[in-house]
């Protein structure tokens, strides 16, 4: 599905649609890889996902801290983990952030920005979303 979002409201609606169809796995975490250039809307989309899942804390970009975790009271997921791999030198750094443990918990929903940086340790069955900057207010979101 390709969505042309003309403003933040439409990106929020797209996040809503995404959550509605979101399913968890039986034995592992749900990993959502967010592809797209700087400013294409990966963090913005994740902020709306967090809002819809009931996160009341402000969701800021994890660029400088790499990883942020938010507790959820949701039937499928108990934790939202927002990761920005942009500044990682190698996937080993992600492994050092307890990656194996995090991905083995089916109650975890992982939203991962810049998955290209850690491609070698990502499972094949992860979900992928592609963001493209069209103009100042327009983004294409391919789910
Ligand atoms: N239709 C739209 N959908 C999403 N964001 C939009 C839209 N129009 C404008 N924007 C703006 O684009 C910016 C997207 O920035 P965001 O931090 O989400 O990008 P990003 O993909 O996470 O970048 P980075 O790779 O640097 O982390 C925000 O400032 C947001 O307000
Ligand atoms: Mg971002």
PDB file of C-alpha atoms and ligand atoms in Angstrom:
ATOM      1  CA  UNK A   1       0.000   0.000   0.000  1.00  0.00           C
ATOM      2  CA  UNK A   2       1.352   3.427  -0.946  1.00  0.00           C
ATOM      3  CA  UNK A   3       0.045   6.467   0.910  1.00  0.00           C
ATOM      4  CA  UNK A   4       0.701  10.021  -0.209  1.00  0.00           C
ATOM      5  CA  UNK A   5       0.621  12.070   2.972  1.00  0.00           C
ATOM      6  CA  UNK A   6       0.041  15.755   2.329  1.00  0.00           C
ATOM      7  CA  UNK A   7       0.336  16.848   5.956  1.00  0.00           C
ATOM      8  CA  UNK A   8       0.952  15.614   9.499  1.00  0.00           C
ATOM      9  CA  UNK A   9      -2.691  14.680   9.944  1.00  0.00           C
ATOM     10  CA  UNK A  10      -2.472  12.259   7.024  1.00  0.00           C
ATOM     11  CA  UNK A  11       0.714  10.745   8.395  1.00  0.00           C
ATOM     12  CA  UNK A  12      -1.118  10.269  11.688  1.00  0.00           C
ATOM     13  CA  UNK A  13      -3.968   8.520   9.840  1.00  0.00           C
ATOM     14  CA  UNK A  14      -1.421   6.299   8.134  1.00  0.00           C
ATOM     15  CA  UNK A  15       0.052   5.368  11.537  1.00  0.00           C
ATOM     16  CA  UNK A  16      -3.460   4.540  12.663  1.00  0.00           C
ATOM     17  CA  UNK A  17      -3.999   2.233   9.676  1.00  0.00           C
ATOM     18  CA  UNK A  18      -0.655   0.581  10.339  1.00  0.00           C
ATOM     19  CA  UNK A  19      -1.569  -0.178  13.957  1.00  0.00           C
ATOM     20  CA  UNK A  20      -4.922  -1.614  13.019  1.00  0.00           C
ATOM     21  CA  UNK A  21      -3.291  -4.316  10.884  1.00  0.00           C
ATOM     22  CA  UNK A  22      -0.299  -4.810  13.158  1.00  0.00           C
ATOM     23  CA  UNK A  23       0.115  -8.371  14.432  1.00  0.00           C
ATOM     24  CA  UNK A  24       2.545  -9.744  16.960  1.00  0.00           C
ATOM     25  CA  UNK A  25       4.574 -12.906  16.558  1.00  0.00           C
ATOM     26  CA  UNK A  26       4.375 -15.937  18.778  1.00  0.00           C
ATOM     27  CA  UNK A  27       8.022 -16.348  19.673  1.00  0.00           C
ATOM     28  CA  UNK A  28       9.755 -13.117  18.777  1.00  0.00           C
ATOM     29  CA  UNK A  29       9.399  -9.374  18.869  1.00  0.00           C
ATOM     30  CA  UNK A  30       7.713  -7.441  16.085  1.00  0.00           C
ATOM     31  CA  UNK A  31      10.383  -5.483  14.235  1.00  0.00           C
ATOM     32  CA  UNK A  32       9.398  -2.644  11.942  1.00  0.00           C
ATOM     33  CA  UNK A  33      12.237  -1.343   9.763  1.00  0.00           C
ATOM     34  CA  UNK A  34      11.753   2.302   8.769  1.00  0.00           C
ATOM     35  CA  UNK A  35      13.627   3.173   5.569  1.00  0.00           C
ATOM     36  CA  UNK A  36      14.020   6.672   4.169  1.00  0.00           C
ATOM     37  CA  UNK A  37      16.279   9.708   3.970  1.00  0.00           C
ATOM     38  CA  UNK A  38      16.861  12.326   6.664  1.00  0.00           C
ATOM     39  CA  UNK A  39      13.639  14.215   7.331  1.00  0.00           C
ATOM     40  CA  UNK A  40      11.460  11.764   5.403  1.00  0.00           C
ATOM     41  CA  UNK A  41       9.212  11.210   8.429  1.00  0.00           C
ATOM     42  CA  UNK A  42      10.380   8.061  10.248  1.00  0.00           C
ATOM     43  CA  UNK A  43      10.450   9.658  13.697  1.00  0.00           C
ATOM     44  CA  UNK A  44       7.207  11.544  13.072  1.00  0.00           C
ATOM     45  CA  UNK A  45       5.445   8.324  12.088  1.00  0.00           C
ATOM     46  CA  UNK A  46       6.816   6.558  15.182  1.00  0.00           C
ATOM     47  CA  UNK A  47       5.584   9.405  17.389  1.00  0.00           C
ATOM     48  CA  UNK A  48       2.062   8.879  16.071  1.00  0.00           C
ATOM     49  CA  UNK A  49       2.339   5.110  16.533  1.00  0.00           C
ATOM     50  CA  UNK A  50       3.408   5.735  20.136  1.00  0.00           C
ATOM     51  CA  UNK A  51       0.519   8.128  20.681  1.00  0.00           C
ATOM     52  CA  UNK A  52      -1.996   5.620  19.299  1.00  0.00           C
ATOM     53  CA  UNK A  53      -0.569   2.883  21.515  1.00  0.00           C
ATOM     54  CA  UNK A  54      -1.123   5.044  24.562  1.00  0.00           C
ATOM     55  CA  UNK A  55       2.348   6.439  25.241  1.00  0.00           C
ATOM     56  CA  UNK A  56       1.890   9.667  27.143  1.00  0.00           C
ATOM     57  CA  UNK A  57       5.582  10.578  27.422  1.00  0.00           C
ATOM     58  CA  UNK A  58       6.956  12.798  24.683  1.00  0.00           C
ATOM     59  CA  UNK A  59       8.600  10.646  22.047  1.00  0.00           C
ATOM     60  CA  UNK A  60      11.750  12.401  20.920  1.00  0.00           C
ATOM     61  CA  UNK A  61      14.143  11.280  18.236  1.00  0.00           C
ATOM     62  CA  UNK A  62      16.523   8.658  19.617  1.00  0.00           C
ATOM     63  CA  UNK A  63      19.323   9.933  17.367  1.00  0.00           C
ATOM     64  CA  UNK A  64      21.702  10.769  20.209  1.00  0.00           C
ATOM     65  CA  UNK A  65      20.708   8.016  22.620  1.00  0.00           C
ATOM     66  CA  UNK A  66      20.228   5.333  19.936  1.00  0.00           C
ATOM     67  CA  UNK A  67      17.439   3.559  21.816  1.00  0.00           C
ATOM     68  CA  UNK A  68      14.379   4.622  23.799  1.00  0.00           C
ATOM     69  CA  UNK A  69      11.840   2.410  25.519  1.00  0.00           C
ATOM     70  CA  UNK A  70       8.222   3.193  26.393  1.00  0.00           C
ATOM     71  CA  UNK A  71       5.882   1.057  28.496  1.00  0.00           C
ATOM     72  CA  UNK A  72       2.572   0.196  26.883  1.00  0.00           C
ATOM     73  CA  UNK A  73      -0.705  -1.110  28.171  1.00  0.00           C
ATOM     74  CA  UNK A  74      -1.793  -2.794  24.980  1.00  0.00           C
ATOM     75  CA  UNK A  75      -3.209  -6.311  24.423  1.00  0.00           C
ATOM     76  CA  UNK A  76      -0.323  -7.370  22.142  1.00  0.00           C
ATOM     77  CA  UNK A  77       2.629  -5.244  23.192  1.00  0.00           C
ATOM     78  CA  UNK A  78       3.961  -4.219  26.586  1.00  0.00           C
ATOM     79  CA  UNK A  79       6.880  -2.174  25.325  1.00  0.00           C
ATOM     80  CA  UNK A  80       7.626   0.117  22.393  1.00  0.00           C
ATOM     81  CA  UNK A  81      11.324   0.312  21.571  1.00  0.00           C
ATOM     82  CA  UNK A  82      12.376   3.114  19.276  1.00  0.00           C
ATOM     83  CA  UNK A  83      15.863   2.754  17.821  1.00  0.00           C
ATOM     84  CA  UNK A  84      17.800   5.099  15.554  1.00  0.00           C
ATOM     85  CA  UNK A  85      20.782   3.247  14.094  1.00  0.00           C
ATOM     86  CA  UNK A  86      22.031   6.272  12.141  1.00  0.00           C
ATOM     87  CA  UNK A  87      25.024   6.899  14.379  1.00  0.00           C
ATOM     88  CA  UNK A  88      26.012   3.281  14.866  1.00  0.00           C
ATOM     89  CA  UNK A  89      29.372   2.312  13.399  1.00  0.00           C
ATOM     90  CA  UNK A  90      28.453  -1.345  13.184  1.00  0.00           C
ATOM     91  CA  UNK A  91      25.754  -3.812  14.131  1.00  0.00           C
ATOM     92  CA  UNK A  92      27.945  -4.983  17.027  1.00  0.00           C
ATOM     93  CA  UNK A  93      26.944  -1.789  18.828  1.00  0.00           C
ATOM     94  CA  UNK A  94      23.312  -2.775  18.556  1.00  0.00           C
ATOM     95  CA  UNK A  95      24.104  -6.270  19.823  1.00  0.00           C
ATOM     96  CA  UNK A  96      25.674  -4.557  22.842  1.00  0.00           C
ATOM     97  CA  UNK A  97      22.334  -2.874  23.546  1.00  0.00           C
ATOM     98  CA  UNK A  98      20.808  -6.260  24.404  1.00  0.00           C
ATOM     99  CA  UNK A  99      19.446  -6.690  20.886  1.00  0.00           C
ATOM    100  CA  UNK A 100      19.151 -10.486  21.052  1.00  0.00           C
ATOM    101  CA  UNK A 101      17.168 -10.297  24.265  1.00  0.00           C
ATOM    102  CA  UNK A 102      14.930  -7.510  22.979  1.00  0.00           C
ATOM    103  CA  UNK A 103      14.028  -9.336  19.766  1.00  0.00           C
ATOM    104  CA  UNK A 104      13.205 -12.562  21.566  1.00  0.00           C
ATOM    105  CA  UNK A 105      10.331 -11.031  23.557  1.00  0.00           C
ATOM    106  CA  UNK A 106       7.012 -11.247  21.620  1.00  0.00           C
ATOM    107  CA  UNK A 107       5.668  -8.379  23.735  1.00  0.00           C
ATOM    108  CA  UNK A 108       8.165  -5.948  22.225  1.00  0.00           C
ATOM    109  CA  UNK A 109       7.341  -3.696  19.290  1.00  0.00           C
ATOM    110  CA  UNK A 110      10.564  -2.373  17.788  1.00  0.00           C
ATOM    111  CA  UNK A 111      10.521   0.640  15.474  1.00  0.00           C
ATOM    112  CA  UNK A 112      13.940   0.850  13.846  1.00  0.00           C
ATOM    113  CA  UNK A 113      15.207   3.888  11.930  1.00  0.00           C
ATOM    114  CA  UNK A 114      18.178   3.458   9.575  1.00  0.00           C
ATOM    115  CA  UNK A 115      17.957  -0.362   9.434  1.00  0.00           C
ATOM    116  CA  UNK A 116      20.538  -0.299   6.602  1.00  0.00           C
ATOM    117  CA  UNK A 117      23.202   0.387   9.245  1.00  0.00           C
ATOM    118  CA  UNK A 118      22.589  -2.938  10.975  1.00  0.00           C
ATOM    119  CA  UNK A 119      21.258  -4.998   8.055  1.00  0.00           C
ATOM    120  CA  UNK A 120      23.419  -8.021   8.850  1.00  0.00           C
ATOM    121  CA  UNK A 121      21.692  -8.759  12.153  1.00  0.00           C
ATOM    122  CA  UNK A 122      18.077  -8.163  11.116  1.00  0.00           C
ATOM    123  CA  UNK A 123      15.693 -11.108  10.756  1.00  0.00           C
ATOM    124  CA  UNK A 124      14.127 -11.802   7.343  1.00  0.00           C
ATOM    125  CA  UNK A 125      10.571 -11.661   8.602  1.00  0.00           C
ATOM    126  CA  UNK A 126      10.587  -8.060   9.809  1.00  0.00           C
ATOM    127  CA  UNK A 127       8.095  -5.567   8.467  1.00  0.00           C
ATOM    128  CA  UNK A 128       9.323  -2.739   6.275  1.00  0.00           C
ATOM    129  CA  UNK A 129       8.042   0.773   5.743  1.00  0.00           C
ATOM    130  CA  UNK A 130       9.573   3.118   3.154  1.00  0.00           C
ATOM    131  CA  UNK A 131       9.390   6.903   3.509  1.00  0.00           C
ATOM    132  CA  UNK A 132      10.109   9.338   0.688  1.00  0.00           C
ATOM    133  CA  UNK A 133      10.387  13.119   0.866  1.00  0.00           C
ATOM    134  CA  UNK A 134       8.298  14.567  -1.982  1.00  0.00           C
ATOM    135  CA  UNK A 135       8.187  18.239  -1.019  1.00  0.00           C
ATOM    136  CA  UNK A 136       8.139  20.356   2.154  1.00  0.00           C
ATOM    137  CA  UNK A 137       4.788  19.003   3.332  1.00  0.00           C
ATOM    138  CA  UNK A 138       4.346  15.831   1.296  1.00  0.00           C
ATOM    139  CA  UNK A 139       5.713  12.381   2.081  1.00  0.00           C
ATOM    140  CA  UNK A 140       5.147   9.066   0.374  1.00  0.00           C
ATOM    141  CA  UNK A 141       4.746   6.169   2.779  1.00  0.00           C
ATOM    142  CA  UNK A 142       4.949   2.648   1.429  1.00  0.00           C
ATOM    143  CA  UNK A 143       3.695   0.057   3.872  1.00  0.00           C
TER     144      UNK A 143
HETATM  145  N1  LIG B   1       3.265  14.909   5.558  1.00  0.00           N
HETATM  146  C1  LIG B   1       4.241  14.850   6.484  1.00  0.00           C
HETATM  147  N2  LIG B   1       4.443  13.697   7.160  1.00  0.00           N
HETATM  148  C2  LIG B   1       5.437  13.607   8.066  1.00  0.00           C
HETATM  149  N3  LIG B   1       6.285  14.605   8.399  1.00  0.00           N
HETATM  150  C3  LIG B   1       6.115  15.773   7.744  1.00  0.00           C
HETATM  151  C4  LIG B   1       5.097  15.937   6.774  1.00  0.00           C
HETATM  152  N4  LIG B   1       5.175  17.219   6.312  1.00  0.00           N
HETATM  153  C5  LIG B   1       6.172  17.796   6.960  1.00  0.00           C
HETATM  154  N5  LIG B   1       6.758  16.945   7.835  1.00  0.00           N
HETATM  155  C6  LIG B   1       7.893  17.273   8.679  1.00  0.00           C
HETATM  156  O1  LIG B   1       9.013  16.555   8.224  1.00  0.00           O
HETATM  157  C7  LIG B   1       9.884  16.294   9.300  1.00  0.00           C
HETATM  158  C8  LIG B   1      10.172  14.821   9.362  1.00  0.00           C
HETATM  159  O2  LIG B   1      11.189  14.654  10.289  1.00  0.00           O
HETATM  160  P1  LIG B   1      11.483  13.284  11.022  1.00  0.00           P
HETATM  161  O3  LIG B   1      12.353  13.617  12.172  1.00  0.00           O
HETATM  162  O4  LIG B   1      10.215  12.542  11.264  1.00  0.00           O
HETATM  163  O5  LIG B   1      12.321  12.528   9.882  1.00  0.00           O
HETATM  164  P2  LIG B   1      13.203  11.225  10.020  1.00  0.00           P
HETATM  165  O6  LIG B   1      12.896  10.402   8.829  1.00  0.00           O
HETATM  166  O7  LIG B   1      13.039  10.613  11.350  1.00  0.00           O
HETATM  167  O8  LIG B   1      14.688  11.811   9.869  1.00  0.00           O
HETATM  168  P3  LIG B   1      16.067  11.289  10.468  1.00  0.00           P
HETATM  169  O9  LIG B   1      16.612  10.271   9.487  1.00  0.00           O
HETATM  170  O10 LIG B   1      16.914  12.512  10.518  1.00  0.00           O
HETATM  171  O11 LIG B   1      15.833  10.693  11.815  1.00  0.00           O
HETATM  172  C9  LIG B   1       9.200  16.786  10.562  1.00  0.00           C
HETATM  173  O12 LIG B   1       9.709  18.043  10.900  1.00  0.00           O
HETATM  174  C10 LIG B   1       7.733  16.901  10.136  1.00  0.00           C
HETATM  175  O13 LIG B   1       7.033  17.906  10.841  1.00  0.00           O
HETATM  176 MG1  LIG B   2      14.360  10.178  12.882  1.00  0.00          MG
END
